Coordinates of C-alpha atoms and ligand atoms in Angstrom, one line a residue:
X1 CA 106.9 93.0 77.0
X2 CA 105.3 90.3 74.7
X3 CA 106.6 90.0 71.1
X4 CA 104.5 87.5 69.0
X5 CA 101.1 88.5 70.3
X6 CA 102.1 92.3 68.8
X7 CA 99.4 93.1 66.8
X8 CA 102.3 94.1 64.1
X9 CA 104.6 90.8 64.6
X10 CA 103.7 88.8 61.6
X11 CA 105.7 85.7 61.6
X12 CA 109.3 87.2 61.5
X13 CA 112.1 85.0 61.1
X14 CA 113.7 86.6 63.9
X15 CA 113.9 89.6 66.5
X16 CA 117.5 90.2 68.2
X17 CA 117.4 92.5 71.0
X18 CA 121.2 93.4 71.7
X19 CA 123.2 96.3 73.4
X20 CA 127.0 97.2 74.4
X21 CA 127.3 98.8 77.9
X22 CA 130.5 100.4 77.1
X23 CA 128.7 102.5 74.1
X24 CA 125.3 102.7 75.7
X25 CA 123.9 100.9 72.2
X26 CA 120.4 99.6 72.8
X27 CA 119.0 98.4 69.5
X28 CA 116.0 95.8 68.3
X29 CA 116.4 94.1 64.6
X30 CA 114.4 92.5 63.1
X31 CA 114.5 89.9 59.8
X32 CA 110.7 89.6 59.1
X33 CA 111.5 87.3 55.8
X34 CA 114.4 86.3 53.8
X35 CA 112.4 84.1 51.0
X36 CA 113.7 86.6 48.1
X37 CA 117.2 87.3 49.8
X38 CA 119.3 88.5 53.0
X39 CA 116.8 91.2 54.8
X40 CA 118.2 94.6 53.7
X41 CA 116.5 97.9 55.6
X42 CA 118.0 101.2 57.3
X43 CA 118.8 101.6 60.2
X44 CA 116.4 104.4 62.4
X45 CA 118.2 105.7 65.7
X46 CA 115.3 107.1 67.8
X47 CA 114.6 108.6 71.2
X48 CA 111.8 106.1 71.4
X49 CA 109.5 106.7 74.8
X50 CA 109.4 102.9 75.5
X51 CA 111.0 99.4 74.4
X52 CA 107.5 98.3 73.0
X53 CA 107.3 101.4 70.7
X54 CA 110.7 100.8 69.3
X55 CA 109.6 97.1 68.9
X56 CA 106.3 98.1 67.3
X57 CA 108.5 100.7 64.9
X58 CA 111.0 97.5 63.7
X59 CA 108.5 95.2 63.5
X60 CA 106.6 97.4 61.1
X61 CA 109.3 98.8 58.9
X62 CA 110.7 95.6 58.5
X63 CA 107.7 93.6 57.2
X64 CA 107.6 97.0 55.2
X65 CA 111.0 96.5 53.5
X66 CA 109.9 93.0 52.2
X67 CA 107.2 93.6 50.5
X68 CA 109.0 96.9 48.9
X69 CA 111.7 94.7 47.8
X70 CA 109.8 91.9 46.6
X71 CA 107.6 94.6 44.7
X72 CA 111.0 96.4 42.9
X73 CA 112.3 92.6 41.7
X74 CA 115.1 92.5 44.2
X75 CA 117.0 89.3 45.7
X76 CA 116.4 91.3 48.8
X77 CA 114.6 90.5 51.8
X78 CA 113.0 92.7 54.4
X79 CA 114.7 93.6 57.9
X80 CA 115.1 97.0 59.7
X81 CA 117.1 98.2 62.9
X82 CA 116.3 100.6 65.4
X83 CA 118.6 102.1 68.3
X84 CA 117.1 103.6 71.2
X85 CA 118.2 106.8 72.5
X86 CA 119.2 109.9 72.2
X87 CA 121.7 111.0 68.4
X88 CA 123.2 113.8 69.8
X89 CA 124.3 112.4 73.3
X90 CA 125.3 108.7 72.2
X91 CA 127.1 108.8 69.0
X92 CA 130.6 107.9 68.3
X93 CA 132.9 105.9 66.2
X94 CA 132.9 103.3 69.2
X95 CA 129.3 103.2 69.2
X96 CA 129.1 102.5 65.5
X97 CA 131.9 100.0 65.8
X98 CA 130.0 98.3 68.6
X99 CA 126.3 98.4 65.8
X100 CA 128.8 96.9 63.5
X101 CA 129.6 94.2 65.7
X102 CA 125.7 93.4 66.3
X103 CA 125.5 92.8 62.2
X104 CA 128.6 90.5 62.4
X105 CA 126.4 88.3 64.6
X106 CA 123.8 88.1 62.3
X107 CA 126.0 86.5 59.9
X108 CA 124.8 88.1 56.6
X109 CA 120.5 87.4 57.3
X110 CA 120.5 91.4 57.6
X111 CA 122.5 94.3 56.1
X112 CA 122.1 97.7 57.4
X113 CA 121.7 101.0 56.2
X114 CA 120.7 104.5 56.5
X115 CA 117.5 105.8 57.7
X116 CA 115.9 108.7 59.8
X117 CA 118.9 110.2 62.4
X118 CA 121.9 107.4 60.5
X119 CA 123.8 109.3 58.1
X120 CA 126.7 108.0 55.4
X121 CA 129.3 108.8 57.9
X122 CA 127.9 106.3 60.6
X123 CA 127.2 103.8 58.5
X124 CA 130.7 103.7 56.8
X125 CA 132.2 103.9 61.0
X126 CA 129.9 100.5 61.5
X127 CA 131.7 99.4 58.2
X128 CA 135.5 99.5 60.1
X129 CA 134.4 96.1 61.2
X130 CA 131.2 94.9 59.3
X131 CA 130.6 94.3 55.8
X132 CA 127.1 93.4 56.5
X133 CA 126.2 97.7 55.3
X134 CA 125.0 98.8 52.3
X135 CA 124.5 102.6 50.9
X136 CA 128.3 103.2 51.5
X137 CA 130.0 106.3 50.7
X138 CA 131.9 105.8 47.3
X139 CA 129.9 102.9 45.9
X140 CA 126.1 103.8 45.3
X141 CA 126.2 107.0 47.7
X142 CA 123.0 109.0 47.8
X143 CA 119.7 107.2 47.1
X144 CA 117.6 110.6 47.1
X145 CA 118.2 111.6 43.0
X146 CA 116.9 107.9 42.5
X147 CA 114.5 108.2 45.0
X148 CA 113.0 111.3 42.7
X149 CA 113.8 109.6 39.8
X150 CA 111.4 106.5 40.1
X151 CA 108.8 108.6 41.9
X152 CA 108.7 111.0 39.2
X153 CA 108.4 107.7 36.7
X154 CA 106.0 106.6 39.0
X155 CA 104.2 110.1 38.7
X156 CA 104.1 109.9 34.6
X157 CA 102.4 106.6 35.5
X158 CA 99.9 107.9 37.2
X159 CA 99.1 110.5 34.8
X160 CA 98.9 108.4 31.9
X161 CA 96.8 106.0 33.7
X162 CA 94.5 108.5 34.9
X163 CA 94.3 111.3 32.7
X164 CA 95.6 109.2 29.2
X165 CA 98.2 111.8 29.3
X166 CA 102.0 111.0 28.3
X167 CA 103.4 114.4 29.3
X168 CA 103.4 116.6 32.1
X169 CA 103.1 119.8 30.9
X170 CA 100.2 122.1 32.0
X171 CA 99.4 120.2 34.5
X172 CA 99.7 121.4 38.5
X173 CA 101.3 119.4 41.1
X174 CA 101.4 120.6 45.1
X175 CA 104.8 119.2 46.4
X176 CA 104.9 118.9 50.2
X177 CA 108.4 118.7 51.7
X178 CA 111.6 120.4 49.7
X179 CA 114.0 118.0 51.1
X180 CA 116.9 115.6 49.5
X181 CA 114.3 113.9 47.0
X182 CA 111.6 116.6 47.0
X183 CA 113.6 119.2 45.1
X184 CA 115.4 116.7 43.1
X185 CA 111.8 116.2 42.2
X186 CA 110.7 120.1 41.4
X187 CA 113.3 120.1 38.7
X188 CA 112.4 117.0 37.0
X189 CA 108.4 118.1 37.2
X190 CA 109.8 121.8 36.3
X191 CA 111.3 120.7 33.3
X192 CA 108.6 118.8 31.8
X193 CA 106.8 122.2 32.2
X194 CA 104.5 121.4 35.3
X195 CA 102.9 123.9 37.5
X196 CA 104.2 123.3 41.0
X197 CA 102.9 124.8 44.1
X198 CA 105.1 124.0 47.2
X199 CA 105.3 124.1 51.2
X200 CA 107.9 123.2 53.9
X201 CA 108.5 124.1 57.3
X202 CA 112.3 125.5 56.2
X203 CA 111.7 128.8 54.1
X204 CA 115.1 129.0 52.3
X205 CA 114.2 125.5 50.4
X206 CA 110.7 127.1 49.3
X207 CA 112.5 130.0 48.1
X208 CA 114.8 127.9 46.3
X209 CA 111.9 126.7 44.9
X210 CA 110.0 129.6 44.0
X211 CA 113.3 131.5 42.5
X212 CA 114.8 128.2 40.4
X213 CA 111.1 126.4 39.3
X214 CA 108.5 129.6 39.0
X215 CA 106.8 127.9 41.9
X216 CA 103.9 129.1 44.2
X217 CA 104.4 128.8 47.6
X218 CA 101.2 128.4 49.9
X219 CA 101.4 127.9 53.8
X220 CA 102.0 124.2 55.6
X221 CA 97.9 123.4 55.9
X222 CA 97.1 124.9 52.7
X223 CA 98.9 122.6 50.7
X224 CA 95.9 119.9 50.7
X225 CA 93.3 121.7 49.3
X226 CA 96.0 123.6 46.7
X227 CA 94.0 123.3 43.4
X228 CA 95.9 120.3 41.9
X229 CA 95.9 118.0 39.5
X230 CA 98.4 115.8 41.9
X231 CA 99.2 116.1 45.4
X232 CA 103.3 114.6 46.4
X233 CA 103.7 113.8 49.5
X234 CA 107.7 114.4 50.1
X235 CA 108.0 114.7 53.9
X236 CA 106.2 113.1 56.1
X237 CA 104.0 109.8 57.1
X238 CA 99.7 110.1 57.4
X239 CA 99.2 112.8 56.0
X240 CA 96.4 110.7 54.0
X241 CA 93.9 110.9 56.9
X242 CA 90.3 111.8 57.6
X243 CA 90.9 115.2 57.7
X244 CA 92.9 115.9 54.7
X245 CA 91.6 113.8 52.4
X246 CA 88.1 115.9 52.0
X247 CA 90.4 119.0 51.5
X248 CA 92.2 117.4 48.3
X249 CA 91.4 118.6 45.1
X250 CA 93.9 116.6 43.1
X251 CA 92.8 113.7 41.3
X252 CA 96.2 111.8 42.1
X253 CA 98.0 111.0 45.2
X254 CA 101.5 110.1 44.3
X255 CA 104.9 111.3 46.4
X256 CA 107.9 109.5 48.4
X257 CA 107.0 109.7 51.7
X258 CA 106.7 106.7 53.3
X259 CA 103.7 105.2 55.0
X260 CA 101.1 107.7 53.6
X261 CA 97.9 106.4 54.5
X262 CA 97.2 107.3 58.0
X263 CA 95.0 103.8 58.1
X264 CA 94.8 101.5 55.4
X265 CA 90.8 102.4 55.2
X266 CA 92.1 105.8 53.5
X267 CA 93.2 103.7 50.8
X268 CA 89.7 102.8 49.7
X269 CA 88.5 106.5 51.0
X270 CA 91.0 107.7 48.0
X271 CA 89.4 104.9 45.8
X272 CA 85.8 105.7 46.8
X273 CA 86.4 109.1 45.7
X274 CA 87.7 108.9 42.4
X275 CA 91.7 109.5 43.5
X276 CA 94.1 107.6 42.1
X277 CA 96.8 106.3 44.8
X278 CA 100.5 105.6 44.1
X279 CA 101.3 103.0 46.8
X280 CA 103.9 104.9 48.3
X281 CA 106.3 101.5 49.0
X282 CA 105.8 101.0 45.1
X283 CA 106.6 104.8 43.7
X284 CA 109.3 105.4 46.5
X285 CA 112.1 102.4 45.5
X286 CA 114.5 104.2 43.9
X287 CA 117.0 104.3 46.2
X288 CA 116.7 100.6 47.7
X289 CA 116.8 99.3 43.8
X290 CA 120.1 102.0 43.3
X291 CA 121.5 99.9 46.8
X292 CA 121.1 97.0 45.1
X293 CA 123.6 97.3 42.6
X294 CA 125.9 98.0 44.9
X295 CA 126.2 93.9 45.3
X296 CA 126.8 93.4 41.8
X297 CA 129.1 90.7 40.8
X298 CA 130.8 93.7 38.3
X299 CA 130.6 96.4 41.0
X300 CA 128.1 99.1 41.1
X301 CA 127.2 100.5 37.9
X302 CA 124.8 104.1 37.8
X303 CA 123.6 102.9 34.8
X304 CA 122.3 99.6 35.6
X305 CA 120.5 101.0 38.9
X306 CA 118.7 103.6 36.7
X307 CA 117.6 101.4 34.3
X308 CA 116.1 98.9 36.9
X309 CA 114.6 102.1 38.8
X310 CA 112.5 102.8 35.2
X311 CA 110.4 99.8 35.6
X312 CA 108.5 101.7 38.5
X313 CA 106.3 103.1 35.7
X314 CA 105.7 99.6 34.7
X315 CA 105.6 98.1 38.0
X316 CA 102.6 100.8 38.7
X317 CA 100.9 100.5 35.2
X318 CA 100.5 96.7 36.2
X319 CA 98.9 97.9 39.8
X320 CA 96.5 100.0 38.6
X321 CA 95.2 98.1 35.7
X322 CA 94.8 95.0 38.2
X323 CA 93.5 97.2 40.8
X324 CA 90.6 98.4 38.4
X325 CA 90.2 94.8 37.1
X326 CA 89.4 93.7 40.4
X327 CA 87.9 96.7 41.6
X328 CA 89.9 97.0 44.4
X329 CA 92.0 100.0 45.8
X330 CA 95.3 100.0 44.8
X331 CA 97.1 99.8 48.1
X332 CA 95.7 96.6 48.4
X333 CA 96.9 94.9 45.0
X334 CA 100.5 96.3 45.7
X335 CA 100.5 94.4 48.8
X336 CA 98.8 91.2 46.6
X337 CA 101.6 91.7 44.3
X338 CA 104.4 91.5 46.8
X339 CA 102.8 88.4 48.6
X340 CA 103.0 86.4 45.0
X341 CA 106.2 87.8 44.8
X342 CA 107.1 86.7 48.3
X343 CA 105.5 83.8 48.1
X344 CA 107.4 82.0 45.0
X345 CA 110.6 83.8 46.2
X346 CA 111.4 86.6 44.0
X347 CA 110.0 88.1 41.0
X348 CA 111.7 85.9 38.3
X349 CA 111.1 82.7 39.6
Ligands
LIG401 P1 114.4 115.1 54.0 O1 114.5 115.1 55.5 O2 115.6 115.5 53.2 O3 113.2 116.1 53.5 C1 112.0 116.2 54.1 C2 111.6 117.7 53.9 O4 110.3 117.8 54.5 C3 112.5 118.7 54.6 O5 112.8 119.7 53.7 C4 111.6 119.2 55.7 O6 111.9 120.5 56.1 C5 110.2 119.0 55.2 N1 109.1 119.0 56.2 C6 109.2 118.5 57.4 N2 108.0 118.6 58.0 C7 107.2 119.2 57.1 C8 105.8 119.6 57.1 N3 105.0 119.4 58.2 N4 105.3 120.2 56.0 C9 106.1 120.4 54.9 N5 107.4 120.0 54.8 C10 107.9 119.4 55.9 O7 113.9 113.7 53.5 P2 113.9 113.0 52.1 O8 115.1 112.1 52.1 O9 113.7 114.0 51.0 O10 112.7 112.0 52.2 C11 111.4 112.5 52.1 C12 110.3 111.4 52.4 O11 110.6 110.3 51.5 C13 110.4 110.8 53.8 O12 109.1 110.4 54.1 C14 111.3 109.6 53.5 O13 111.1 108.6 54.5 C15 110.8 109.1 52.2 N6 111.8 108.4 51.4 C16 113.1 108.9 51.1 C17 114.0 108.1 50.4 C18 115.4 108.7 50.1 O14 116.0 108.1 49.2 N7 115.8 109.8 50.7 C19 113.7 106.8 50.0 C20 112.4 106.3 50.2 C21 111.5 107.1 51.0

C-alpha cells in the first residue's frame, strides 16, 4: 500500500501505523501540520473494509482538522486517528490503555480525542496512562451545546449576510438530524421564533421536536426540497450532491455536519445558483474552540470558550464578504483563509 502517492496525502508531517497484539489495536495517525500548534483531532474507531480506506479516512480528516483550527484562531494543529475494527468486539480498558500508550510515543505532536464510535469514557481509559487526550470528562466535557452554539452564530451570519436580516424570526429552517447538536440547535432557532421543519431516522427525537419546538416533521428525502429559507445539515456527510441540490429551495446552506459537499464542484453549484454556503469546517468549531480551553494556563473556563466560539459570526461575515469580493464560492476562501493562517503560523501572528 503506497502512502505519498495517495491522492489525499498532502505533505503530512508524519503517518504512524502502530498496533498491540495483546488488545488487537490496529490504528493509523496521522499529524498532517503542526505550524499553528500540537495536531489536535478525534479519534474515529471504524470497521474499515481495507488498510488503504482507513489511510485515505486519516489522511483526510486530518489535513481537515488543520485548516478548521487554523480558521477558529487556535494554537492547534491538525492530526486525526483511526482504529480498525470492529467497537463492539474489541473494546476494553486494556485496549484503551494500549491507544494510550501509542500517544505517549508521539510525544505531545498529537492529542486525541472523541470522534464517531470513541465516547468520553474511552477516551478518559486512554487517559490512565496518557495525557496526550483532550475532551475529558470533568474539564470541558461535551462539545455538542458549543457545537450548536457557534453554528447557530454562524446561522445569524448567514442570514444577515444574505437576507440583511439581524433576527430569525419568521423565517423557516429544515433541520436534518435531531442528534446531540441538532436539538441543542431547534431550541436556540425555536426561541428566536423560527419556523423549523425537521427529519431523522429515530422517531422519538422528531417527536421531541414536534411536541417541545411546534415543529413540522416531513419524511427522510423530503427534507431537501422542504420550502426553506435555510437548509441545516445536522447528520450526516454529502448530502450537498447532484441530486439534492436541484431539490433545495432554501437560499442558505448552513448546519454542522461535517464534510457537506459531496465534491468540492457543489460548492460553486451552490454559488452558481444563488445559495449561500456556510463552510461546514468554519460554522461547525464550536466544540474544538470549547477543547481548547481546556489547556488553559488558568484551567478551563465555560466562559472564555463561549466567548471565543462567538467570533464564528465574524469569522463567516469575513468569508462571505471576501468570497463576493473575489467572486469566488465560499468554500474556497475558507480554505484561502486557513492556508494564510497556516502559512504565517496562527491567526495572530
Ligand atoms: P449525533 O449522532 O448525536 O446526531 C446525528 C443525528 O442524525 C441522529 O439523531 C441520527 O439519528 C440522525 N440521522 C442519521 N442518519 C440520518 C438521516 N439519513 N437523515 C436524518 N437524520 C439522520 O451526532 P452529532 O454529534 O449531533 O453531530 C451531527 C453532525 O455534526 C455530524 O456530522 C458530526 O460529525 C458533526 N459535528 C459534530 C460535532 C459535535 O460537537 N458533536 C462537532 C463538529 C461536527
Amino acid at each position: 500500500m503506497s502512502v505519498f502517492s495517495q491522492v489525499e496525502f498532502d505533505d503530512h508531517e508524519q503517518v504512524v501505523f502502530c498496533s498491540d497484539k495483546a488488545t488487537g489495536l490496529k490504528a493509523i495517525i496521522a499529524v498532517h501540520n503542526t505550524n499553528c500548534g500540537p495536531a489536535v483531532g478525534g479519534c474515529r474507531f471504524w470497521n474499515y473494509t481495507s488498510d488503504e480506506e482507513a489511510l485515505v479516512d486519516v489522511l483526510r480528516l486530518s489535513k481537515g482538522m488543520t485548516y478548521k483550527n487554523a480558521l477558529a484562531g487556535l494554537n492547534f494543529g491538525g492530526g486525526k486517528a483511526v482504529i480498525i475494527g470492529d467497537p463492539k468486539k474489541l473494546k476494553s480498558e486494556a485496549f484503551f490503555r494500549a491507544f494510550g500508550e501509542k500517544l505517549n510515543n508521539m510525544n505531545g505532536t498529537y492529542y486525541s480525542a472523541e470522534d464517531v464510535n470513541i465516547t468520553t469514557g474511552d477516551i478518559m481509559q486512554a487517559h490512565q496512562v496518557t495525557d496526550y487526550v483532550v475532551g475529558l470528562e470533568g474539564k470541558s466535557g461535551n462539545p455538542a451545546p458549543f457545537t450548536a452554539l457557534g453554528t447557530y452564530l454562524g446561522i445569524k451570519a448567514s442570514v444577515k449576510h444574505k437576507f440583511d436580516k439581524e433576527d430569525l424570526s419568521g423565517l423557516k429552517f429544515s433541520i436534518q438530524g435531531l442528534g446531540s447538536v441538532g436539538m441543542y440547535l431547534c431550541q436556540r432557532l425555536h426561541q428566536d421564533g423560527a419556523e423549523l421543519v425537521v427529519t431523522d431516522i429515530n422517531q422519538s427525537s422528531i417527536d421531541t421536536a414536534v411536541k417541545e419546538f411546534g415543529a413540522t416533521a416531513v419524511g427522510l428525502d423530503e427534507i431537501y426540497a422542504a420550502d426553506v429559507d435555510v437548509y441545516v445539515p445536522c447528520a450526516l456527510g454529502a448530502t450537498v450532491n447532484d441530486d439534492t441540490i436541484r431539490q433545495l429551495k432554501a437560499k442558505i446552506v448552513a448546519g454542522c455536519a461535517n464534510n457537506q459537499l459531496a465534491e468540492p464542484r457543489h460548492g460553486q453549484v451552490l454559488k452558481d445558483l444563488g445559495i449561500l454556503y456556510a463552510p461546514d469546517y468554519a460554522i461547525n468549531a464550536g466544540g474544538i474552540i470549547n477543547i481548547f480551553f481546556e489547556q488553559d494556563e488558568n484551567g478551563y473556563s465555560s466562559d472564555k470558550a463561549t466567548a471565543k466560539v462567538g467570533e464564528i459570526y465574524q469569522t463567516l461575515i469575513d468569508i462571505y464578504q471576501r468570497a463576493d469580493k473575489e467572486d469566488k464560492p465560499t468554500h474556497e476562501i475558507a480554505d484561502i483563509i486557513a492556508q494564510e493562517i497556516i502559512a504565517k503560523g496562527g491567526k495572530d501572528k
